[in-house]
């Protein structure tokens, strides 16, 4: 599939290159980030007196692949819908290629949208679906069908052009939706939980396909997801949202290594969050969660010590054998590739440690253990 | 292990004696629907007689006479024309109304739906006489127009096609609107949004997406309205008077005034055949969806 994408994408891109020569460089260099395509500032949306989101500032560079990540109800889908123009935010501005589009209807924004349910037109064939946007742009039927055919080839569905959407599998429908949104050469591609309706195996495969397609076309894209693994797998940058506000905008690496808050760290599964009464000891802060189980990290004077948590990455948590009666007990040991994910229960909390398989054999389920971490492996974060 | 074989024709478990419970409704239909229709069907094959009322023979001459007679053919044409006209007008009026109802908040929606249904809640005679009060030569509309000097003599809007059509539009609009509302409520609004994001303006959305997607509801609405209109009796009888007849009003005349039961019975079955044709056509058109 990937090879098919690469071999045929040049055909699909050809009309693109005529309009916009820079897209060729973008495509071939595999997603070089250009100038800002979308710039959102101080954006706020309310439904009645319920705030969907507020104070949203977001800058998306040309060719970037951005994930809006957050739990359900965090406002990520509302933000996507506001950018698409389906809802009109009361505050702030949306600049698309430098033009303020906040008050323009969706049809004047040239934004491609892939819906979670795909929203394919059931009364049209696959080809007619893909042609729709081109016909709206005044293309004659023959030309529209030629371009739509090329787009279908890009997603590997040429053989299905005359089928109806309901005759296709979920994954195929998803690709039609993608082709339909891409064929109009949108300035921005929006995807709402694009892989949410697919089963896990297909989802994993589509993640890499989607990423490859986005790169090869050099299209700027934003996708909404509640699945942090999906965000980490596909996005160049991740926008973490919670309760209608942006918590952090960062690359996947940064999100893991330097989450801004304990909440973000927890949401992206960056590591264990150790909390308790924090004692200042010279240049470090220490928390004792159990007699003999102390965790320390370099003191951070910018934080409120009464409201800080210590982040210890899973693979940095040290596990030792302990005498019977230790409050730390191995509750589960889940193999995860080359490592084993040890779940260690302590009171009502679970701490996780990732150990190489050989080491993990020493800690069967039910074994009493002790946990610790080196001072340099712990980072203090504000709780929220 | 010994294998047992039971004689079971269908593996579906039998129901809970529903057949027995169906007895009352079955006898009701048999007694009050099938029996009278069989009688009328038989009547349609008899011959008119001025002394005997009808001669009990078997003949197809009533059908032959009606289907070759220009009066009856034009009557058939007028009835179908009336049905088509009312269907198209209610569709054009009902479609935007249904769209508005579907988009309204729950409270407004409930109020609008009740308002739409009022014609069905008012007694048919009262409703029809209200139209007479409006449309008559001495009615509100004509008298007002004469009073303000726009016209000298009453407009011909009574006892003709116009008055019958108005009354029937009033009566059948709820059927159309309710059919359309029920399909529009099921319409996935994301499809409209998808169309908008692809660059379609309001007209293209309506013609290429909304209307085709609502076609099953349009079909049901048209079927209900057309069949109601061509079979309607009270409204064309009262608003059409002697000057505008439909098959229904002629059937009434044949059975009560001219006492030509065989021809009346034949008209009943021609009307019924027309209704069935429309229903079958509808079924054929919407088979795939």
XYZ file of C-alpha atoms in Angstrom:
673
model
C 0.000 0.000 0.000
C 2.756 2.395 0.932
C 4.640 1.670 -2.275
C 1.431 2.202 -4.194
C 0.991 5.555 -2.521
C 4.462 6.656 -3.427
C 4.322 5.454 -7.009
C 0.995 7.044 -7.802
C 1.086 10.151 -5.692
C 3.046 12.028 -8.334
C 0.107 11.672 -10.735
C -2.263 12.981 -8.149
C 0.002 15.835 -7.321
C 0.521 17.040 -10.843
C -2.361 19.547 -10.926
C -1.217 20.674 -7.509
C 2.256 21.511 -8.775
C 0.890 23.708 -11.511
C -0.870 25.849 -8.963
C 1.737 25.789 -6.314
C 5.289 24.902 -7.279
C 6.478 24.809 -3.673
C 4.296 21.822 -2.922
C 6.661 19.683 -4.958
C 9.629 20.456 -2.718
C 7.422 19.932 0.278
C 6.367 16.540 -0.909
C 9.743 15.198 -1.929
C 11.581 16.326 1.165
C 9.068 14.503 3.307
C 7.246 17.247 5.126
C 9.491 20.270 5.366
C 7.673 22.817 7.477
C 6.918 26.034 5.660
C 5.196 29.292 6.633
C 2.098 29.412 8.757
C -1.024 28.000 7.075
C -3.440 28.376 9.941
C -3.214 30.885 12.719
C -5.841 30.846 15.417
C -5.788 33.425 18.164
C -7.866 33.996 21.284
C -10.556 31.785 19.821
C -13.552 31.102 22.039
C -16.857 29.306 21.460
C -19.885 29.041 23.752
C -23.104 27.125 23.364
C -25.489 29.170 25.496
C -23.576 29.484 28.727
C -21.565 26.314 28.190
C -18.022 27.033 27.071
C -16.826 24.646 24.365
C -13.339 26.156 24.314
C -11.695 29.484 25.086
C -8.437 31.381 24.635
C -7.226 29.015 21.961
C -3.990 30.124 20.304
C -2.622 27.818 17.673
C -0.204 28.269 14.821
C 0.030 25.540 12.209
C 2.878 25.646 9.733
C 2.480 24.583 6.149
C 2.909 20.834 5.793
C 2.487 20.154 9.490
C 0.439 17.279 10.876
C -1.189 18.358 14.126
C -3.142 16.261 16.611
C -5.830 17.723 18.869
C -5.711 15.349 21.801
C -7.895 15.265 24.870
C -10.557 13.338 26.721
C -14.127 13.484 25.456
C -15.769 16.814 26.143
C -12.489 18.747 26.130
C -13.559 20.879 23.163
C -11.278 19.349 20.545
C -14.061 18.471 18.115
C -15.702 21.869 18.640
C -12.387 23.518 17.797
C -12.123 21.450 14.620
C -15.694 22.355 13.695
C -14.965 26.036 14.293
C -11.924 25.897 12.006
C -14.021 24.128 9.361
C -16.707 26.801 9.692
C -19.589 24.589 10.847
C -19.893 26.665 14.004
C -19.093 30.340 14.422
C -16.954 31.141 17.446
C -17.926 34.280 19.362
C -14.359 35.363 20.055
C -11.018 35.467 18.344
C -9.838 35.100 14.790
C -8.982 32.332 12.389
C -6.412 33.195 9.746
C -6.143 30.751 6.877
C -3.193 31.576 4.622
C -3.218 35.042 6.129
C -6.904 35.722 5.480
C -9.443 36.039 8.259
C -12.061 33.361 7.589
C -13.814 33.413 10.970
C -17.040 34.730 9.456
C -16.926 32.894 6.159
C -19.100 29.864 5.445
C -17.335 26.505 5.070
C -17.580 26.576 1.279
C -15.387 29.669 1.103
C -12.585 28.247 3.228
C -11.163 25.534 0.966
C -10.749 23.154 3.860
C -11.092 19.407 3.356
C -12.904 17.549 6.112
C -12.866 13.826 6.886
C -15.636 12.957 9.317
C -15.508 10.240 11.918
C -18.532 8.555 10.341
C -17.032 9.445 6.907
C -20.310 11.147 5.872
C -20.107 9.688 2.378
C -23.115 10.518 0.227
C -25.045 7.234 0.205
C -26.958 7.974 -2.991
C -23.821 8.520 -5.055
C -21.156 6.157 -6.285
C -17.638 6.357 -4.921
C -16.539 8.271 -8.013
C -19.472 10.710 -7.736
C -18.593 11.279 -4.098
C -15.038 12.221 -4.997
C -16.211 14.323 -7.953
C -18.625 16.359 -5.814
C -16.110 18.906 -4.556
C -14.598 19.328 -8.018
C -18.005 19.950 -9.566
C -18.651 22.578 -6.899
C -15.502 24.265 -8.185
C -16.975 24.380 -11.665
C -14.865 21.674 -13.270
C -16.420 20.023 -16.299
C -17.491 16.453 -15.698
C -14.724 14.798 -17.724
C -11.973 16.745 -15.967
C -13.563 16.177 -12.566
C -13.748 12.444 -13.208
C -10.129 12.371 -14.351
C -8.905 14.048 -11.175
C -11.249 12.011 -8.983
C -9.989 8.850 -10.654
C -6.410 9.857 -9.886
C -7.341 10.546 -6.273
C -9.011 7.139 -5.985
C -5.868 5.567 -7.409
C -3.839 7.333 -4.742
C -5.870 5.647 -2.022
C -5.896 2.343 -3.909
C -9.611 2.240 -4.669
C -9.742 2.593 -8.453
C -11.527 -0.725 -8.752
C -14.347 0.490 -6.517
C -15.241 3.704 -8.363
C -18.705 2.529 -9.383
C -19.660 1.017 -6.025
C -21.929 2.651 -3.505
C -20.374 3.593 -0.154
C -22.429 1.002 1.737
C -20.865 -1.743 -0.386
C -17.419 -0.902 1.000
C -15.735 -1.932 4.231
C -15.039 0.631 6.942
C -11.418 1.015 5.916
C -12.362 1.514 2.269
C -15.003 4.093 3.161
C -12.379 5.900 5.181
C -10.122 6.085 2.122
C -12.963 7.374 -0.051
C -13.613 10.093 2.514
C -9.925 10.915 2.413
C -9.817 11.013 -1.386
C -12.934 13.212 -1.455
C -11.365 15.689 0.964
C -7.949 15.699 -0.738
C -9.039 15.956 -4.348
C -10.112 19.580 -3.893
C -6.493 20.413 -3.003
C -7.487 21.945 0.308
C -5.303 24.491 2.053
C -5.966 22.533 5.204
C -7.182 19.017 5.881
C -9.246 18.364 9.007
C -9.874 14.859 10.281
C -12.287 14.107 13.115
C -11.276 10.877 14.832
C -10.322 9.583 11.389
C -9.529 6.060 12.528
C -11.951 5.892 15.433
C -14.433 3.591 13.733
C -11.864 1.017 12.601
C -10.763 -2.080 14.470
C -7.403 -1.979 16.155
C -5.330 -3.844 13.575
C -6.623 -1.815 10.659
C -6.187 1.337 12.689
C -2.486 0.680 13.182
C -2.013 0.119 9.466
C -4.048 3.159 8.515
C -2.006 5.301 10.911
C 1.144 4.754 8.894
C -0.706 5.023 5.577
C -2.336 8.258 6.574
C 0.948 9.672 7.776
C 2.716 8.616 4.569
C -0.031 10.113 2.420
C -0.007 13.381 4.334
C 3.751 13.628 3.916
C 3.867 12.714 0.273
C 1.165 15.262 -0.577
C 2.629 17.836 1.754
C -0.861 18.776 2.904
C -1.286 20.653 6.155
C -3.538 18.613 8.399
C -5.171 18.649 11.827
C -6.756 15.578 13.313
C -8.784 15.056 16.445
C -8.231 12.030 18.620
C -8.719 10.859 22.171
C -6.152 8.121 21.694
C -2.720 9.308 22.777
C -0.963 6.463 20.991
C -2.552 7.541 17.737
C -1.509 11.136 18.330
C 2.045 10.076 19.155
C 2.225 7.800 16.125
C 1.074 10.318 13.539
C 1.450 13.913 14.659
C 4.350 16.309 14.209
C 2.964 18.299 17.107
C 0.264 17.498 19.615
C -2.180 19.982 21.085
C -3.354 18.628 24.435
C -6.753 19.987 25.466
C -8.684 19.752 28.672
C -11.922 21.427 29.707
C -11.931 23.766 26.713
C -8.401 25.083 27.056
C -5.080 24.117 25.578
C -2.818 22.511 28.164
C 0.258 22.119 26.031
C 1.384 22.219 22.427
C 4.488 20.120 21.856
C 6.154 17.495 19.717
C 5.498 13.919 20.827
C 9.039 13.679 22.247
C 8.680 16.848 24.279
C 5.271 15.833 25.509
C 6.855 12.709 26.964
C 10.067 14.197 28.256
C 8.692 17.527 29.429
C 4.961 17.469 30.000
C 3.838 20.833 31.345
C 1.581 19.485 34.078
C 0.924 16.321 35.989
C -2.410 16.046 34.241
C -0.773 16.089 30.803
C 1.844 13.567 31.943
C -0.907 11.295 33.182
C -3.005 11.706 30.063
C -0.196 10.870 27.667
C 1.084 8.123 29.968
C 4.488 9.766 30.321
C 5.286 8.018 33.603
C 4.412 7.507 37.242
C 3.149 10.477 39.165
C 4.321 10.379 42.736
C 2.473 12.644 45.135
C 2.400 13.166 48.833
C 3.755 15.619 51.365
C 6.830 17.243 49.889
C 9.774 18.095 52.081
C 12.460 20.527 51.026
C 15.960 19.116 51.527
C 18.530 21.592 50.327
C 18.356 21.754 46.546
C 15.854 18.947 46.254
C 12.312 18.141 47.152
C 11.515 14.758 48.594
C 8.316 12.872 49.080
C 8.001 9.780 51.234
C 5.137 7.584 50.097
C 5.952 4.798 52.530
C 8.553 4.216 55.204
C 11.736 3.575 53.239
C 10.249 4.555 49.902
C 11.414 8.077 49.186
C 11.398 9.861 45.884
C 13.358 12.993 45.177
C 13.843 15.431 42.370
C 15.666 18.694 41.899
C 13.686 21.463 43.551
C 11.827 23.726 41.166
C 11.280 27.139 42.775
C 8.863 28.129 39.972
C 6.350 25.608 41.306
C 4.049 25.679 44.281
C 5.492 22.941 46.481
C 2.110 22.117 48.019
C 0.688 21.393 44.605
C 3.491 19.525 42.846
C 3.840 15.947 41.678
C 6.954 14.033 40.763
C 7.091 12.444 37.326
C 9.138 9.272 37.071
C 9.145 7.632 33.620
C 8.017 4.009 33.667
C 11.363 2.713 32.504
C 13.176 4.675 35.222
C 11.285 3.130 38.127
C 13.625 0.748 39.943
C 12.212 -2.436 41.418
C 13.916 -4.570 44.086
C 12.906 -7.669 45.924
C 11.580 -7.060 49.394
C 10.658 -9.068 52.445
C 7.180 -10.510 52.814
C 4.808 -7.865 54.139
C 6.038 -5.024 51.931
C 3.205 -2.643 51.027
C 4.360 -2.832 47.379
C 3.143 -5.946 45.580
C 3.369 -6.942 41.919
C -0.232 -6.902 40.752
C 0.282 -7.740 37.087
C 3.065 -8.362 34.607
C 2.112 -7.583 31.015
C 4.575 -8.483 28.271
C 4.989 -5.555 25.890
C 7.472 -6.479 23.208
C 11.004 -6.514 24.566
C 9.967 -5.270 27.983
C 7.522 -6.326 30.620
C 5.119 -3.823 32.072
C 5.026 -4.473 35.820
C 2.057 -3.100 37.692
C 2.957 -2.594 41.309
C 0.119 -1.890 43.659
C 0.525 0.362 46.651
C -2.528 1.244 48.687
C -5.046 2.363 46.058
C -2.436 3.345 43.473
C -0.711 1.433 40.719
C 2.870 2.261 39.817
C 4.273 0.978 36.578
C 7.787 -0.151 35.817
C 9.095 -1.310 32.469
C 11.787 -3.930 32.847
C 13.650 -6.054 30.304
C 12.097 -9.519 30.098
C 15.024 -11.240 31.829
C 14.841 -8.950 34.873
C 11.102 -9.105 35.095
C 11.234 -12.847 35.688
C 12.430 -12.078 39.232
C 9.154 -10.359 40.017
C 6.238 -12.760 39.579
C 2.717 -11.589 40.293
C 2.196 -11.393 44.057
C 5.849 -10.820 44.876
C 6.587 -8.195 47.537
C 8.860 -5.472 46.166
C 10.307 -2.073 46.892
C 10.364 0.763 44.369
C 12.680 3.728 44.004
C 14.080 6.106 41.421
C 17.300 8.029 40.970
C 17.067 11.690 41.861
C 17.988 12.787 38.335
C 15.156 10.690 36.868
C 12.422 12.536 38.725
C 10.936 15.807 37.482
C 8.621 18.008 39.522
C 5.509 19.232 37.761
C 2.568 21.307 38.804
C -0.401 19.036 39.371
C -2.811 20.794 36.978
C -24.890 -42.069 21.108
C -28.284 -42.436 19.561
C -29.224 -39.613 17.321
C -32.775 -38.372 17.404
C -34.496 -36.774 14.488
C -37.521 -34.596 14.847
C -39.809 -33.502 12.111
C -39.388 -29.726 12.256
C -40.229 -27.761 9.117
C -39.029 -24.386 10.341
C -36.578 -24.043 13.224
C -38.275 -20.827 14.337
C -40.154 -21.358 17.584
C -43.903 -20.997 17.174
C -45.435 -17.822 18.546
C -47.564 -17.564 21.673
C -50.911 -18.386 20.116
C -51.048 -15.152 18.137
C -53.115 -16.899 15.515
C -55.932 -17.285 18.003
C -55.707 -13.657 19.053
C -55.954 -12.606 15.412
C -59.402 -14.128 15.076
C -61.394 -10.972 15.995
C -59.525 -8.667 13.646
C -59.634 -11.255 10.864
C -63.387 -11.637 11.171
C -63.773 -7.857 11.364
C -61.994 -7.381 8.046
C -63.767 -10.354 6.485
C -67.166 -9.074 7.527
C -66.821 -5.342 6.929
C -64.236 -5.060 4.188
C -63.852 -8.149 2.049
C -67.555 -8.996 1.969
C -68.785 -5.541 0.856
C -65.991 -5.222 -1.686
C -66.808 -8.637 -3.107
C -70.403 -7.543 -3.405
C -69.450 -4.306 -5.165
C -67.035 -6.160 -7.429
C -69.875 -8.471 -8.392
C -72.140 -5.468 -8.947
C -69.658 -4.032 -11.414
C -70.112 -7.091 -13.621
C -73.915 -6.799 -13.665
C -76.044 -4.827 -16.116
C -78.014 -1.687 -15.259
C -81.731 -2.006 -15.306
C -84.185 0.813 -14.711
C -86.729 -1.553 -13.200
C -84.651 -4.212 -11.412
C -81.819 -1.822 -10.353
C -79.422 -4.339 -11.901
C -79.591 -7.567 -13.874
C -77.524 -10.317 -12.299
C -75.513 -11.321 -15.341
C -71.792 -11.430 -15.894
C -70.670 -8.749 -18.312
C -67.633 -6.521 -18.855
C -69.627 -3.886 -20.708
C -69.555 -1.401 -17.796
C -65.746 -1.353 -17.892
C -65.747 -1.183 -21.685
C -68.273 1.650 -21.684
C -66.481 3.740 -19.062
C -63.027 3.291 -20.529
C -64.193 4.378 -23.990
C -66.591 7.141 -22.982
C -65.086 10.613 -23.277
C -67.046 11.887 -20.279
C -65.644 9.219 -17.983
C -62.173 9.482 -19.477
C -62.119 13.213 -18.901
C -63.455 12.582 -15.388
C -60.566 10.195 -14.839
C -58.178 12.775 -16.304
C -59.577 15.545 -14.091
C -59.263 13.386 -10.993
C -55.671 12.404 -11.795
C -54.865 16.015 -12.703
C -56.307 17.213 -9.405
C -54.259 14.567 -7.577
C -51.044 15.556 -9.339
C -51.652 19.274 -8.855
C -52.368 18.961 -5.126
C -49.404 16.584 -4.691
C -46.974 18.957 -6.370
C -48.256 22.033 -4.534
C -48.153 20.313 -1.131
C -44.631 19.076 -1.896
C -43.426 22.560 -2.837
C -45.116 24.092 0.221
C -44.372 21.252 2.607
C -40.679 20.798 1.851
C -39.456 24.131 3.236
C -41.949 23.872 6.085
C -40.628 20.427 7.042
C -37.047 21.729 6.858
C -37.979 24.562 9.210
C -39.723 22.185 11.624
C -36.758 19.804 11.727
C -34.328 22.634 12.431
C -36.418 24.182 15.226
C -35.847 23.744 18.929
C -37.950 20.998 20.544
C -40.577 23.454 21.867
C -41.012 25.317 18.590
C -41.035 21.998 16.763
C -43.878 20.686 18.913
C -45.914 23.873 18.386
C -45.347 23.870 14.615
C -46.276 20.203 14.347
C -49.537 20.783 16.200
C -50.306 23.758 13.937
C -49.557 21.660 10.858
C -51.892 18.958 12.084
C -54.840 21.260 12.885
C -56.597 20.588 9.541
C -56.764 16.921 10.540
C -58.143 17.785 13.969
C -61.023 19.950 12.685
C -64.203 18.253 11.525
C -64.160 17.906 7.756
C -67.576 19.536 7.270
C -66.674 22.513 9.461
C -63.358 22.921 7.669
C -64.999 22.732 4.267
C -67.731 25.238 5.132
C -65.050 27.577 6.391
C -63.591 27.464 2.882
C -67.029 28.206 1.441
C -67.270 31.229 3.691
C -63.946 32.401 2.343
C -64.343 31.549 -1.321
C -68.036 32.081 -2.082
C -69.287 34.839 -4.383
C -70.494 36.574 -1.237
C -67.497 35.245 0.667
C -64.879 37.141 2.582
C -62.302 37.238 -0.228
C -64.596 38.394 -3.024
C -66.488 40.920 -0.892
C -63.246 42.416 0.401
C -61.766 42.712 -3.077
C -64.954 44.305 -4.388
C -65.080 46.644 -1.375
C -61.581 47.984 -2.019
C -62.425 48.252 -5.703
C -59.889 45.801 -7.115
C -62.584 43.810 -8.914
C -66.142 44.527 -10.045
C -67.592 41.025 -10.069
C -66.690 38.029 -7.878
C -63.651 36.024 -8.931
C -64.405 32.463 -10.097
C -62.846 30.795 -7.081
C -65.845 28.828 -5.932
C -67.336 25.525 -7.086
C -64.499 24.833 -9.476
C -61.018 23.313 -9.672
C -59.491 26.137 -7.631
C -61.766 25.776 -4.623
C -61.520 21.972 -4.617
C -57.738 22.115 -4.960
C -57.456 24.677 -2.125
C -59.562 22.549 0.199
C -57.601 19.418 -0.626
C -54.212 21.153 -0.276
C -55.329 22.294 3.160
C -56.387 18.765 4.029
C -53.383 16.912 2.687
C -50.523 19.270 3.555
C -50.176 17.639 7.011
C -49.709 14.227 5.376
C -46.913 15.583 3.199
C -45.246 17.544 5.993
C -45.342 14.650 8.456
C -43.831 12.276 5.872
C -41.083 14.777 5.092
C -40.389 15.569 8.743
C -39.975 11.912 9.570
C -37.348 11.402 6.853
C -35.598 14.725 7.488
C -35.233 13.886 11.154
C -33.272 10.787 10.172
C -31.083 12.701 7.735
C -27.475 12.783 8.907
C -26.666 16.473 9.156
C -22.990 15.651 8.698
C -23.775 14.889 5.048
C -24.892 18.474 4.599
C -21.774 19.701 6.378
C -19.632 17.469 4.194
C -21.253 19.076 1.158
C -20.628 22.560 2.528
C -16.993 21.824 3.257
C -16.574 20.567 -0.309
C -17.742 23.934 -1.566
C -21.429 23.449 -2.308
C -23.745 26.442 -2.008
C -27.278 26.230 -0.556
C -28.931 25.451 -3.905
C -26.524 22.641 -4.778
C -26.883 21.203 -1.260
C -30.662 21.179 -1.678
C -30.743 19.739 -5.190
C -27.829 17.308 -5.066
C -27.862 16.205 -1.433
C -30.883 17.123 0.655
C -33.655 16.322 -1.815
C -32.188 13.038 -3.120
C -31.543 11.896 0.440
C -35.131 12.731 1.411
C -36.626 11.004 -1.657
C -38.101 8.081 0.308
C -40.044 10.591 2.436
C -41.015 12.561 -0.654
C -42.274 9.315 -2.165
C -44.327 8.397 0.881
C -45.737 11.914 1.145
C -46.691 12.023 -2.540
C -48.266 8.580 -2.349
C -50.345 9.501 0.702
C -51.444 12.844 -0.719
C -52.219 11.560 -4.213
C -54.243 8.592 -2.982
C -56.071 10.746 -0.418
C -56.921 13.392 -3.008
C -58.210 11.079 -5.756
C -60.355 9.239 -3.200
C -61.527 12.316 -1.267
C -65.249 12.801 -1.231
C -66.534 15.436 1.220
C -64.194 18.235 0.108
C -64.800 17.949 -3.665
C -68.503 17.351 -3.055
C -68.972 20.507 -0.977
C -66.415 22.786 -2.657
C -66.907 21.523 -6.200
C -70.672 21.369 -6.136
C -72.289 20.417 -9.433
C -69.694 22.171 -11.500
C -66.605 20.216 -10.547
C -66.838 16.438 -10.240
C -64.276 13.806 -9.407
C -64.607 10.040 -9.620
C -65.622 9.947 -5.952
C -68.434 12.448 -6.296
C -69.710 10.695 -9.437
C -69.701 7.363 -7.591
C -71.859 9.013 -4.940
C -74.238 10.322 -7.593
C -74.465 6.917 -9.272
C -75.357 5.157 -6.040
C -77.733 7.718 -4.529
C -79.303 9.795 -7.298
C -79.158 8.087 -10.674
C -79.310 4.673 -9.018
C -76.951 3.211 -11.612
C -75.252 0.799 -9.224
C -73.335 -1.218 -11.835
C -71.604 1.865 -13.248
C -70.986 3.212 -9.735
C -69.437 -0.100 -8.711
C -67.275 -0.119 -11.829
C -66.022 3.389 -11.007
C -65.190 2.167 -7.481
C -62.925 -0.486 -8.951
C -61.368 1.828 -11.500
C -60.507 4.199 -8.641
C -59.200 1.297 -6.599
C -57.110 0.108 -9.560
C -55.697 3.605 -9.917
C -54.749 3.624 -6.239
C -53.108 0.208 -6.487
C -51.198 1.239 -9.599
C -49.798 4.253 -7.758
C -48.895 2.131 -4.738
C -47.165 -0.475 -6.914
C -45.336 2.232 -8.847
C -44.173 3.741 -5.561
C -43.044 0.317 -4.376
C -41.127 -0.206 -7.608
C -39.452 3.227 -7.457
C -38.332 2.842 -3.860
C -37.565 -0.874 -3.904
C -33.813 -0.402 -3.782
C -33.602 2.139 -1.010
